[in-house]
C-alpha cells in the first residue's frame, strides 16, 4: 500500500549508520519547515519529485482497498517540483493571507522505518504529528503517515526526496485549509 | 422568535450579522430554507452501477443516494425507523442491501424495510414492514447528470426553481456532447464559518479576488512581468453578473476559451472540441459564462476552474465543504490529468486560491462573537440601483459589470422570503410582481 | 430414486445471463438461485436460513455467498453455513450446463426438521422448512 517505487523492489534493512543519516535528514527537513526556511526546504527535493496527499474515505470492509484515493482520484496535494516552488513563492509574497501572518508549526516525526531498495534508493515510512497554531487561538493538528523515496546525493545533507506520499488519519479534514507543508 | 424584516433588508443591501450566528435563525434555516429548497445530491457518474451509493447530506440530514437495478435513482434518509441509527456507515460504495447494525433491520436498495429480525417471535408478525422504511426524499430531479432532491412537495418544479439560472448552469451542465464525469472521491474539509459566507461569495463576489487571492497568481505564474500583465488584463476585462430566484452567476468576458487554468494538455482538448462546445451552448455563452455560481442555497461551482461543491451547514458557525473536480467525460487521459492536478492545486483545501477563502470566513465568524460586532450592520450595497435586464441577450437580471452585489441581495431576498414562512406560491407571486416592477422601471 | 421418478430438468437461461459472481433467481416454491463463481455454476435455495432475504442479492465470492443483511455465509457447493448468524445449511440442487444453456433439477425429500443447535438464530423462522442437503452442484 505504501510502495512508491514503480517496479517491485527487494527490500532490505539498513545498517545503524544509514538509519542515523536518514533520521538526521528527516529531522533537518522538519526543522527547515518549522523555521519557515522554505527555499532551503525546496532544495531537498529532486527535480522529478511527486508530492502527493490523496484523500481518504470510509468504506465497508469489502471495499477497504478503496479507502485511500488512487492516482486518478481526489487529493489535497498532487504537486511537482515546479508547483512546490510556486507555493514557496506564494508564501514569500507577503500576501498569502492564510499564512500571513504565518502559522506556527511544530512537527514530530517518529516511528522512522527505512528500507533499502535494490535500486539503491531508500523507502522511508514515518509517522507524523503536526501542530499548526494560527493567529490568536486557532490550531489544527494533522496526524498521519508519510512514505518517502530518498536518493543519496553527494552534497549535504546527503539525500533528496524523490517521492512523498502523505496519508492523513482523517477522512473529513478538520481544518479550514492545509496552507502548510506536511 | 426572530423577525426577518429586522435581519435583512435585501432591497437596501443591509444585513444584520446575527443571521450568521443566531442558533434560532439557524434552526429556522434548517426547517424553512434547506427542507424547502432543491439541494444537490450527487452526480450520475458517482452512481455507476446498480447498488452504487453515496451518503450525502441535505443540510444536516444524512441521506443515501442509491442507483436502482432499473437504472433509476432513489434517495432516503440514512436513519433506521426503529431507533434512528444510521443504516449505512460508509461514505460511498456498492451495496446489495443496507442493514442497521443496532438491531439488524434490513433494507433493500430502494430503502424498503425488507427484514426485521425475529419478526415472528418479537413482533408477533404484527409489524407492517411497508410502513417502516426510512423517510424517502419525495422529489428527485436529474438535470443533465446533476441529481437534486427536495423534501418539499410544494416546491416549484426544478426548472422553475432555477428559472433563468438554468441558462447559466447549462454553460457547465450542457457543455459537452458526452457530458461530465467527476474525479473519483470528494475532498471534504471543515471551516468554522456560517454557510452563507461561502454560498454568497460564489453567487456574487468577484470583488474579493484581487485582494483575497493576491498571492494565488504568484504561485501560478513565475515571471513577475507576465504576472503583472495578466493581472492588469484581468482587472480591466469587462464582466457581467446574473441574479435571479436567489441564485447568482458572475464572470469576466473572455476573448477565447483558451488558455485555461489547466494548461496546454487541456487547452489542446478544448481547442479540438471548440466547435462542439459552441454548437451546444453558443459561442457567446461559452466565452462569457465561465465564472462563479451558486444555486440557492448551497451548491456552487466555478465553471472553467472545474470545481463544484456543496456547503453543508453544521450549526450557525461551521460548514463542511464537499468539493469535486469535474471533467469532460471523453477527454483524453492527459487532458484529464491536467484538469485534475490544476484543480487540486488551486481549488481544494490546500489550493492556492481556496486556502485564503477559509481564512476570511473564519475570521469574520470569530469577530461575530462580539455583541457589538453582531449589532453592526453589514454593507451589501455594491451596484445598488445599477441592476439591468437582458444585457447582451443574457436572460434575467444581468448587470453590465461583474463587480456588484446584486446576486448577494437576491440571495438574501430569497432567504428572507423563505424564512418569513411564505408559501412557495406566495414567493413565486412576489417574484413575478417584483420582476414586473423592475422591468417597467427599466423601460421607463 | 430411479431416473423415471426423478424431477425434470428446468432450463434456467443462457450462461451469459449469469455473469461471474452473480446469480439468477427462479420463482420456484421455495425459490432457488443459480450462482456462478470461478466459472462454475451452483444451485442452492435462494432464501437465507437465518432471516428472509434473497441470496441472489448476496455477495458471491470464492464459491460462497454472503447475505448482505446480517453477513451469514454459505458454501455454494455443499450449502453448508459458513458464518453465523446462519447455522442451518441451504438445500443444494443439481446443475447441468448444456451448450450455452444452464439447467437445474430441484428435488426435495424427507420431513421438515428443526435444528435445535442454532445460537445465532434464536427463535427466528422456527418451524420453517429446513434444508435437506441433498444433491450437488455440477458444472
XYZ file of C-alpha atoms in Angstrom:
765
model
C 0.000 0.000 0.000
C 2.813 2.371 0.730
C 5.006 1.309 -2.144
C 6.265 4.268 -4.100
C 8.704 2.697 -6.498
C 7.268 1.972 -9.924
C 8.602 -1.559 -10.095
C 8.699 -4.186 -7.380
C 11.870 -3.993 -5.374
C 13.626 -6.249 -2.987
C 13.568 -4.526 0.352
C 16.376 -4.992 2.811
C 17.082 -3.468 6.175
C 19.563 -0.652 6.628
C 22.547 -0.530 8.947
C 22.611 1.668 12.018
C 24.732 4.341 10.377
C 22.389 4.672 7.400
C 19.402 4.796 9.704
C 21.105 7.589 11.624
C 21.783 9.533 8.424
C 18.185 9.182 7.299
C 16.824 10.253 10.686
C 19.153 13.234 10.728
C 17.954 14.201 7.248
C 14.270 13.973 8.192
C 14.781 15.991 11.359
C 16.596 18.633 9.347
C 13.723 18.765 6.907
C 11.250 19.205 9.762
C 13.375 21.958 11.214
C 13.509 23.847 7.934
C 9.707 23.772 7.724
C 9.133 24.766 11.338
C 11.667 27.576 10.926
C 9.969 28.644 7.672
C 13.151 28.302 5.641
C 11.135 27.227 2.610
C 13.750 27.998 -0.062
C 16.229 25.672 1.634
C 13.475 23.106 2.156
C 12.706 23.111 -1.547
C 16.293 22.192 -2.327
C 15.793 18.869 -0.566
C 13.541 17.667 -3.382
C 14.598 16.040 -6.614
C 13.535 17.731 -9.823
C 11.188 14.852 -10.674
C 9.548 14.808 -7.238
C 5.927 13.814 -6.809
C 4.458 15.296 -3.643
C 1.091 13.716 -3.043
C -1.601 13.697 -0.375
C -4.554 11.616 -1.569
C -7.980 11.873 0.055
C -9.382 9.095 2.155
C -12.925 7.897 2.796
C -14.821 5.459 4.951
C -15.556 2.216 3.122
C -17.135 -1.075 4.079
C -14.795 -3.937 4.914
C -15.445 -5.401 1.467
C -14.160 -2.224 -0.229
C -11.433 -1.322 2.250
C -8.803 -1.385 -0.502
C -10.534 1.682 -1.987
C -10.231 3.675 1.226
C -7.298 5.825 0.088
C -7.766 7.506 -3.291
C -5.641 6.305 -6.190
C -3.524 8.268 -8.635
C -6.580 9.365 -10.617
C -8.607 10.255 -7.513
C -9.230 13.312 -5.381
C -6.238 14.672 -3.484
C -5.249 17.556 -1.240
C -1.804 17.811 -2.825
C -0.589 16.498 -6.159
C 2.463 18.616 -6.890
C 5.590 18.509 -8.963
C 8.740 20.461 -8.171
C 7.622 23.486 -10.190
C 4.375 23.796 -8.278
C 6.068 23.285 -4.913
C 8.292 26.173 -5.947
C 5.163 28.169 -6.776
C 3.759 27.508 -3.319
C 7.040 28.627 -1.774
C 6.986 31.808 -3.886
C 3.476 32.465 -2.700
C 4.412 32.009 0.959
C 7.185 34.547 0.481
C 4.905 37.063 -1.236
C 3.645 38.663 1.964
C 0.128 38.478 0.507
C -0.659 34.850 1.184
C -3.364 35.611 3.699
C -3.852 32.110 5.063
C -0.137 32.223 6.008
C 0.328 35.939 6.536
C 0.828 36.457 9.403
C 2.418 32.993 9.269
C 1.232 29.980 11.210
C 3.489 28.495 13.826
C 4.123 24.829 13.185
C 5.718 22.089 15.239
C 6.179 18.676 13.758
C 7.019 15.408 15.430
C 8.497 12.855 13.043
C 8.558 9.424 14.639
C 8.481 5.666 14.008
C 11.015 6.076 11.222
C 11.162 2.853 9.199
C 13.717 2.913 6.389
C 14.377 0.068 3.977
C 16.871 -0.127 1.154
C 15.549 -0.919 -2.307
C 17.669 -2.832 -4.794
C 17.733 0.355 -6.863
C 19.930 1.815 -4.119
C 17.173 4.214 -3.061
C 15.551 4.194 0.344
C 11.887 3.906 1.114
C 11.135 5.514 4.448
C 7.866 5.392 6.280
C 7.354 7.732 9.191
C 4.508 8.743 11.430
C 3.942 12.422 11.936
C 2.029 14.781 14.178
C 1.975 18.376 13.049
C 0.543 21.269 15.008
C -0.471 24.372 13.142
C -1.117 27.255 15.505
C -2.585 30.300 13.933
C -3.407 33.872 14.903
C -4.765 34.160 18.433
C -6.031 30.715 19.339
C -6.744 28.734 16.225
C -4.971 25.434 15.975
C -5.134 22.406 13.721
C -3.456 19.074 14.180
C -2.522 16.716 11.408
C -1.788 13.057 12.125
C -0.692 10.599 9.515
C 1.941 8.560 7.767
C 4.423 9.664 5.153
C 6.215 7.390 2.754
C 9.247 8.967 1.133
C 11.542 7.727 -1.572
C 15.015 9.047 -0.750
C 18.041 9.142 -3.031
C 21.594 9.640 -1.873
C 23.252 12.762 -3.214
C 26.912 13.747 -2.798
C 26.193 17.180 -1.340
C 24.848 17.967 2.108
C 22.556 16.918 3.660
C 23.127 13.650 1.826
C 19.657 12.833 0.410
C 16.996 14.099 -1.936
C 13.299 13.371 -1.624
C 12.124 11.856 -4.898
C 8.584 10.888 -3.893
C 6.416 11.744 -0.960
C 3.056 10.198 -0.257
C 1.184 11.529 2.749
C -1.820 9.740 4.175
C -3.783 11.504 6.882
C -5.649 9.611 9.579
C -8.777 11.648 8.912
C -11.328 11.459 6.113
C -13.024 14.828 6.501
C -10.193 17.265 7.181
C -10.928 19.005 10.473
C -9.134 22.178 9.424
C -10.090 25.179 7.292
C -7.155 24.574 4.976
C -3.746 22.995 4.595
C -1.737 26.109 3.952
C 1.419 24.490 5.338
C 3.530 21.595 4.072
C 3.357 18.124 5.601
C -38.524 34.050 17.547
C -36.716 36.224 15.029
C -38.242 38.929 12.870
C -36.916 38.520 9.342
C -37.504 42.170 8.432
C -35.085 43.101 11.216
C -32.463 40.705 9.914
C -32.027 41.604 6.270
C -33.245 44.372 4.021
C -32.335 42.940 0.646
C -33.581 45.895 -1.381
C -31.373 48.211 0.657
C -28.436 45.803 0.778
C -28.385 45.791 4.582
C -27.541 42.727 6.658
C -27.798 42.237 10.395
C -24.901 39.836 11.021
C -26.766 37.892 13.663
C -28.074 35.868 10.702
C -24.619 34.258 10.725
C -24.561 33.428 14.419
C -28.024 33.100 15.926
C -28.848 29.458 16.788
C -32.559 30.179 16.437
C -32.073 31.594 12.963
C -30.058 28.505 12.121
C -32.793 26.134 13.252
C -35.181 28.244 11.200
C -32.943 27.783 8.172
C -32.923 24.010 8.508
C -36.713 23.997 8.537
C -37.592 26.846 6.182
C -34.664 27.076 3.781
C -32.982 23.691 3.458
C -36.057 21.496 3.910
C -37.907 23.513 1.251
C -35.254 24.021 -1.413
C -33.802 21.851 -4.151
C -30.459 20.564 -2.918
C -27.679 18.940 -4.920
C -27.336 15.258 -4.016
C -24.975 13.535 -6.423
C -23.738 13.365 -9.971
C -24.840 10.491 -12.181
C -21.290 9.253 -12.630
C -20.909 8.709 -8.886
C -23.561 6.011 -9.204
C -22.007 3.855 -11.876
C -23.896 0.581 -11.414
C -26.867 -0.955 -9.610
C -26.234 -0.694 -5.898
C -23.760 2.192 -6.226
C -24.453 4.623 -3.447
C -23.139 7.786 -1.876
C -24.020 9.076 1.507
C -24.500 12.800 1.382
C -26.324 15.376 3.443
C -29.335 17.547 2.894
C -28.216 20.254 5.329
C -27.631 18.216 8.498
C -29.709 15.218 7.412
C -27.673 12.223 6.212
C -29.141 10.873 3.005
C -28.333 7.783 0.961
C -28.484 8.237 -2.801
C -28.677 4.853 -4.486
C -28.663 3.577 -8.058
C -31.509 1.093 -8.508
C -31.417 -2.087 -10.557
C -33.588 -0.443 -13.221
C -31.142 2.460 -13.552
C -33.252 4.970 -11.660
C -32.064 6.723 -8.508
C -33.638 6.779 -5.081
C -32.683 8.843 -2.062
C -33.730 8.288 1.517
C -32.779 9.347 4.988
C -29.887 7.340 6.386
C -31.846 6.609 9.523
C -33.439 3.423 10.770
C -37.060 3.898 11.775
C -36.672 1.694 14.825
C -34.298 3.799 16.986
C -32.765 6.138 14.437
C -29.369 4.509 13.925
C -27.539 5.221 10.656
C -28.276 2.325 8.332
C -25.153 2.744 6.216
C -21.863 3.938 7.636
C -19.686 4.025 4.532
C -19.200 7.246 2.555
C -19.765 5.515 -0.747
C -19.510 2.134 -2.393
C -21.598 -0.605 -3.936
C -24.269 -2.221 -1.784
C -26.679 -5.108 -2.195
C -28.742 -4.085 0.816
C -28.445 -1.856 3.855
C -28.631 -3.081 7.413
C -28.928 -1.174 10.623
C -26.264 -2.792 12.786
C -28.045 -1.852 16.013
C -30.833 -4.464 15.881
C -30.426 -5.730 12.361
C -33.341 -4.210 10.477
C -32.615 -4.743 6.809
C -33.435 -2.565 3.807
C -33.232 -3.148 0.089
C -31.614 -0.735 -2.351
C -34.859 1.192 -2.693
C -34.900 1.858 1.028
C -37.771 -0.502 1.747
C -37.721 -2.344 5.023
C -37.432 -5.978 3.961
C -36.344 -7.741 7.099
C -36.996 -7.373 10.799
C -35.068 -9.985 12.779
C -37.285 -12.296 14.831
C -40.358 -10.814 13.247
C -42.463 -13.761 14.433
C -41.193 -14.025 17.966
C -40.523 -10.395 18.844
C -43.172 -8.632 16.805
C -45.730 -11.456 16.709
C -45.774 -10.928 12.947
C -47.733 -7.757 13.543
C -45.316 -5.237 12.057
C -46.261 -3.821 8.662
C -42.831 -3.518 7.089
C -44.154 -1.401 4.230
C -44.857 1.409 6.702
C -41.475 1.470 8.434
C -38.927 2.141 5.727
C -36.627 5.166 6.043
C -38.071 8.526 5.018
C -37.806 8.856 1.250
C -36.752 12.077 -0.443
C -40.065 12.515 -2.222
C -38.853 14.526 -5.207
C -35.707 13.965 -7.229
C -34.684 15.634 -10.446
C -31.818 14.728 -12.729
C -30.671 17.766 -14.685
C -28.166 16.596 -17.301
C -26.470 14.289 -14.815
C -26.806 16.515 -11.747
C -29.199 14.918 -9.282
C -31.122 17.250 -6.996
C -33.712 16.476 -4.355
C -36.167 18.295 -2.146
C -38.273 17.282 0.830
C -40.935 19.817 -0.111
C -43.862 18.540 -2.149
C -44.959 22.141 -2.766
C -41.623 23.451 -4.050
C -41.702 24.571 -7.681
C -40.591 22.157 -10.383
C -36.783 22.115 -10.641
C -36.770 24.141 -13.890
C -38.990 26.808 -12.331
C -36.895 26.810 -9.168
C -33.808 27.547 -11.257
C -35.578 29.954 -13.588
C -33.091 31.791 -15.801
C -30.240 30.268 -13.806
C -30.652 27.159 -15.957
C -29.090 29.047 -18.856
C -26.018 29.788 -16.731
C -25.945 26.288 -15.203
C -26.038 24.764 -18.667
C -22.825 26.586 -19.565
C -21.429 23.771 -17.449
C -24.035 21.002 -17.440
C -24.707 21.059 -21.169
C -21.215 21.954 -22.368
C -20.045 18.658 -23.888
C -21.672 16.003 -26.091
C -20.611 13.195 -23.792
C -21.298 15.122 -20.614
C -19.213 15.377 -17.490
C -17.607 12.940 -15.139
C -16.077 13.506 -11.719
C -12.610 12.776 -10.453
C -13.292 9.839 -8.085
C -13.811 10.878 -4.485
C -14.780 14.084 -2.774
C -12.464 16.394 -0.893
C -14.056 17.275 2.437
C -12.992 19.823 4.998
C -14.402 21.894 7.816
C -14.437 25.665 8.079
C -15.659 27.424 11.202
C -17.960 29.853 9.437
C -21.586 30.312 8.524
C -22.694 28.632 5.291
C -23.992 31.895 3.811
C -20.493 33.416 3.562
C -19.484 30.676 1.162
C -22.756 30.468 -0.762
C -22.950 34.244 -1.136
C -19.360 34.618 -2.275
C -19.844 32.037 -5.011
C -23.109 33.680 -6.056
C -21.999 37.249 -6.114
C -18.413 38.059 -5.302
C -15.792 38.682 -7.961
C -14.772 41.701 -5.936
C -12.721 39.758 -3.379
C -10.459 38.141 -5.960
C -7.786 40.827 -6.431
C -7.326 41.245 -2.683
C -8.023 37.838 -1.138
C -6.295 35.869 -3.861
C -3.442 38.309 -4.445
C -0.904 35.553 -3.833
C -2.515 32.767 -5.856
C -1.253 34.026 -9.179
C 2.209 34.358 -7.685
C 2.173 30.591 -7.287
C 0.849 30.006 -10.788
C 2.992 32.476 -12.714
C 6.738 32.623 -12.110
C 7.714 35.604 -14.244
C 6.799 38.888 -12.464
C 6.406 40.726 -15.794
C 3.940 38.118 -17.092
C 2.139 38.207 -13.766
C 1.765 41.988 -13.848
C 0.451 41.923 -17.401
C -2.019 39.153 -16.601
C -3.312 40.980 -13.528
C -3.740 44.207 -15.440
C -5.634 42.446 -18.217
C -7.967 40.522 -15.925
C -8.729 43.619 -13.845
C -9.615 45.554 -16.992
C -11.724 42.763 -18.544
C -15.426 43.580 -18.771
C -17.753 41.342 -16.813
C -21.367 40.561 -16.028
C -23.394 39.247 -13.140
C -26.706 37.452 -13.197
C -29.133 37.186 -10.281
C -32.497 35.505 -10.000
C -34.531 33.244 -7.679
C -31.776 33.522 -5.084
C -29.148 32.159 -7.472
C -26.200 34.023 -8.916
C -23.525 33.820 -11.578
C -20.672 36.219 -12.286
C -17.954 36.230 -14.907
C -15.388 38.230 -16.834
C -15.872 38.156 -20.592
C -13.082 36.267 -22.340
C -11.820 36.594 -25.898
C -11.195 32.847 -26.219
C -11.790 29.536 -24.425
C -8.049 29.106 -24.052
C -5.733 29.425 -22.287
C -7.449 27.538 -19.466
C -6.040 27.339 -15.990
C -5.386 23.625 -16.551
C -2.597 24.239 -19.026
C -1.609 23.084 -22.523
C -2.809 19.461 -22.331
C -6.351 20.514 -21.555
C -6.157 23.547 -23.847
C -5.411 21.199 -26.742
C -8.528 19.183 -25.982
C -10.640 22.331 -25.667
C -9.383 23.683 -28.991
C -10.079 20.349 -30.685
C -13.606 20.395 -29.245
C -14.294 24.093 -29.544
C -16.933 23.657 -32.263
C -18.744 21.086 -30.153
C -18.916 23.496 -27.210
C -20.082 26.378 -29.416
C -22.683 24.194 -31.081
C -24.110 23.103 -27.748
C -24.179 26.323 -25.737
C -23.292 29.005 -28.296
C -20.033 30.903 -28.680
C -21.351 33.894 -26.787
C -22.334 31.896 -23.708
C -19.214 29.697 -23.825
C -16.925 32.722 -23.753
C -18.946 34.676 -21.204
C -20.319 32.308 -18.590
C -17.106 30.984 -17.082
C -17.042 32.226 -13.505
C -18.546 31.792 -10.060
C -22.023 30.352 -9.456
C -24.384 29.365 -6.666
C -27.673 27.580 -6.991
C -29.546 28.625 -3.873
C -28.969 27.672 -1.167
C -25.647 25.804 -1.071
C -24.485 24.319 -4.384
C -21.674 26.230 -6.064
C -19.182 25.847 -8.881
C -16.559 27.729 -10.842
C -17.305 26.936 -14.451
C -13.859 26.951 -16.041
C -11.971 26.061 -12.875
C -13.627 22.637 -12.949
C -14.611 22.638 -9.294
C -18.020 22.265 -7.723
C -19.008 21.959 -4.113
C -21.753 21.810 -1.532
C -21.511 23.907 1.621
C -23.128 21.618 4.181
C -24.224 23.668 7.193
C -23.031 22.381 10.586
C -24.570 24.766 13.050
C -24.537 28.550 12.635
C -20.747 28.690 12.892
C -19.486 25.767 10.824
C -19.621 24.223 7.376
C -18.352 21.087 5.774
C -17.111 21.750 2.278
C -17.538 18.812 -0.086
C -15.818 19.543 -3.350
C -15.415 17.634 -6.597
C -13.454 18.137 -9.776
C -15.419 17.643 -12.975
C -14.068 16.741 -16.397
C -15.386 16.235 -19.908
C -16.214 12.532 -19.905
C -14.486 11.798 -23.196
C -11.335 13.885 -22.696
C -8.057 12.048 -23.208
C -6.070 10.954 -20.174
C -3.501 13.744 -20.459
C -6.228 16.366 -20.569
C -7.965 14.759 -17.607
C -4.796 14.669 -15.530
C -4.139 18.304 -16.383
C -7.568 19.333 -15.135
C -7.350 17.134 -12.085
C -3.993 18.427 -10.892
C -4.712 22.070 -11.679
C -7.970 21.990 -9.728
C -6.365 20.222 -6.763
C -3.607 22.837 -6.722
C -5.941 25.837 -6.894
C -9.390 24.994 -5.541
C -9.304 22.431 -2.748
C -8.393 22.568 0.939
C -4.720 23.094 0.064
C -5.388 25.038 -3.133
C -3.553 28.299 -3.603
C -6.843 30.145 -4.074
C -9.065 28.260 -1.684
C -6.946 28.465 1.477
C -7.419 32.217 1.599
C -11.213 31.995 1.462
C -11.401 29.922 4.627
C -9.151 32.427 6.369
C -11.598 35.278 5.671
C -14.696 33.407 6.692
C -13.280 32.048 9.964
C -12.049 35.493 10.956
C -15.480 37.046 10.314
C -17.097 34.324 12.387
C -14.638 34.907 15.233
C -15.261 38.649 15.250
C -19.007 37.994 15.381
C -18.606 36.541 18.860
C -18.724 40.163 19.945
C -22.015 41.707 20.981
C -21.213 44.994 19.310
C -19.925 43.203 16.228
C -23.213 41.353 15.848
C -25.139 44.619 16.048
C -23.074 46.219 13.308
C -24.942 46.378 10.005
C -23.095 44.930 7.002
C -22.966 46.679 3.660
C -24.154 44.695 0.640
C -24.946 47.779 -1.431
C -22.411 47.469 -4.235
C -24.058 48.293 -7.550
C -27.401 49.106 -5.935
C -29.604 50.865 -8.459
C -27.483 49.731 -11.398
C -29.251 46.428 -11.997
C -30.118 45.722 -15.625
C -32.200 43.272 -17.581
C -31.242 41.261 -20.608
C -27.733 42.708 -21.003
C -26.071 41.255 -24.120
C -29.046 38.999 -24.679
C -28.396 37.099 -21.459
C -31.575 36.014 -19.693
C -32.768 37.532 -16.421
C -31.346 40.383 -14.394
C -27.815 40.921 -15.649
C -25.577 43.794 -14.657
C -23.072 45.293 -17.050
C -20.268 44.632 -14.616
C -19.098 41.688 -12.552
C -18.263 43.945 -9.598
C -21.656 44.207 -7.940
C -23.576 42.574 -5.108
C -26.859 42.219 -6.943
C -26.769 38.434 -6.607
C -25.990 38.664 -2.893
C -29.062 40.854 -2.418
C -31.038 38.368 -4.489
C -29.834 35.516 -2.333
C -30.847 37.290 0.872
C -34.213 38.181 -0.674
C -34.946 34.524 -1.377
C -33.622 33.636 2.066
C -35.870 36.244 3.710
C -38.938 35.120 1.768
C -38.397 31.524 2.848
C -37.524 32.451 6.423
C -40.686 34.562 6.709
C -42.643 31.376 6.235
C -44.187 32.458 2.933
C -45.559 29.572 0.909
C -43.947 28.711 -2.401
C -46.917 30.091 -4.401
C -46.648 33.340 -2.424
C -42.923 33.568 -3.098
C -43.418 32.872 -6.786
C -46.113 35.540 -6.944
C -43.892 38.109 -5.206
C -41.008 37.345 -7.526
C -43.251 37.840 -10.505
C -44.531 41.239 -9.396
C -41.014 42.357 -8.414
C -39.779 41.434 -11.851
C -42.620 43.289 -13.471
C -41.869 46.404 -11.462
C -38.207 46.218 -12.303
C -38.840 45.785 -15.978
C -41.260 48.702 -16.051
C -38.705 50.844 -14.247
C -36.072 49.671 -16.681
C -38.163 50.569 -19.714
C -39.139 53.915 -18.209
C -34.870 -42.968 -6.654
C -34.969 -44.211 -10.211
C -34.343 -41.906 -13.114
C -38.005 -42.353 -14.147
C -39.408 -40.894 -10.936
C -36.967 -38.011 -10.700
C -37.995 -34.402 -11.322
C -37.343 -32.977 -14.790
C -34.501 -30.620 -15.635
C -35.619 -26.971 -15.731
C -33.942 -24.588 -18.135
C -32.658 -21.560 -16.171
C -31.305 -19.483 -19.021
C -28.206 -18.851 -21.062
C -24.763 -18.944 -19.490
C -24.201 -15.272 -20.285
C -27.280 -14.317 -18.314
C -25.357 -15.266 -15.184
C -22.109 -13.283 -15.097
C -19.276 -14.217 -12.778
C -20.125 -13.603 -9.101
C -23.785 -13.059 -9.949
C -26.917 -15.135 -9.571
C -30.227 -15.728 -11.267
C -33.294 -16.445 -9.149
C -36.005 -18.914 -10.174
C -39.506 -18.350 -8.873
C -39.978 -21.929 -7.752
C -41.551 -22.715 -4.393
C -39.433 -22.199 -2.426
C -37.264 -20.109 -4.756
C -33.828 -21.310 -5.809
C -30.939 -19.400 -7.344
C -28.198 -20.350 -9.732
C -24.847 -18.783 -8.870
C -21.689 -18.516 -10.902
C -18.389 -18.489 -9.065
C -14.943 -19.083 -10.568
C -16.648 -20.125 -13.790
C -18.626 -22.882 -12.086
C -22.422 -22.933 -11.680
C -24.197 -23.840 -8.458
C -27.847 -24.080 -7.481
C -28.986 -23.602 -3.887
C -32.136 -22.442 -2.156
C -32.440 -18.703 -2.526
C -33.629 -17.756 0.954
C -31.102 -17.229 3.714
C -31.710 -19.738 6.537
C -31.212 -17.039 9.151
C -33.743 -14.422 8.059
C -35.826 -13.927 4.940
C -33.603 -12.489 2.267
C -32.879 -13.447 -1.304
C -29.325 -14.698 -1.569
C -29.380 -13.882 -5.274
C -28.810 -10.330 -3.979
C -25.867 -11.511 -1.903
C -22.136 -11.202 -2.377
C -20.668 -14.121 -4.317
C -17.012 -14.781 -3.671
C -14.755 -17.832 -3.909
C -17.534 -20.391 -4.088
C -19.568 -18.865 -1.279
C -22.437 -16.434 -0.979
C -22.731 -13.896 1.804
C -26.093 -12.489 2.769
C -25.730 -8.688 2.794
C -28.240 -8.246 5.607
C -26.518 -9.953 8.538
C -23.412 -11.452 6.920
C -24.479 -15.112 7.074
C -22.380 -17.075 4.598
C -22.963 -20.338 2.740
C -20.863 -22.710 0.689
C -22.391 -22.824 -2.784
C -21.123 -26.380 -3.402
C -22.393 -28.033 -0.223
C -24.899 -25.485 1.084
C -23.114 -25.530 4.451
C -23.479 -22.488 6.680
C -20.005 -20.986 6.912
C -20.691 -17.968 9.107
C -23.168 -17.038 11.806
C -25.843 -15.881 12.297
C -26.844 -18.760 9.976
C -26.213 -22.276 11.154
C -28.599 -24.334 9.063
C -27.406 -25.242 5.574
C -29.055 -24.360 2.296
C -30.505 -27.109 0.147
C -28.387 -27.679 -2.925
C -29.649 -28.792 -6.314
C -28.189 -30.356 -9.415
C -26.940 -28.075 -12.173
C -26.165 -29.057 -15.750
C -24.667 -26.925 -18.465
C -25.774 -27.998 -21.900
C -24.121 -25.944 -24.616
C -24.902 -22.344 -23.842
C -27.782 -23.180 -21.510
C -27.979 -23.860 -17.806
C -30.432 -26.423 -16.360
C -31.290 -27.327 -12.793
C -33.143 -30.240 -11.214
C -34.936 -29.482 -7.970
C -35.750 -32.443 -5.822
C -36.891 -32.210 -2.268
C -37.386 -35.135 0.062
C -37.602 -36.054 3.710
C -39.520 -34.439 6.515
C -39.075 -30.922 7.769
C -36.933 -30.861 10.798
C -35.826 -28.075 13.085
C -32.224 -27.858 14.087
C -32.086 -27.079 17.780
C -28.404 -26.113 17.866
C -28.543 -22.693 16.359
C -27.437 -19.980 18.770
C -27.256 -17.340 16.072
C -30.902 -17.677 15.115
C -32.780 -17.917 18.372
C -36.404 -18.429 17.693
C -36.207 -16.986 14.237
C -38.009 -18.779 11.469
C -38.689 -21.665 13.817
C -40.620 -24.426 12.170
C -39.727 -23.325 8.702
C -38.651 -25.697 6.003
C -35.189 -26.937 6.663
C -32.557 -27.824 4.150
C -32.086 -31.425 3.226
C -28.570 -31.108 1.942
C -29.192 -33.474 -0.957
C -27.685 -33.121 -4.387
C -24.554 -31.444 -5.574
C -23.788 -28.621 -7.901
C -22.236 -29.880 -11.100
C -20.654 -27.751 -13.747
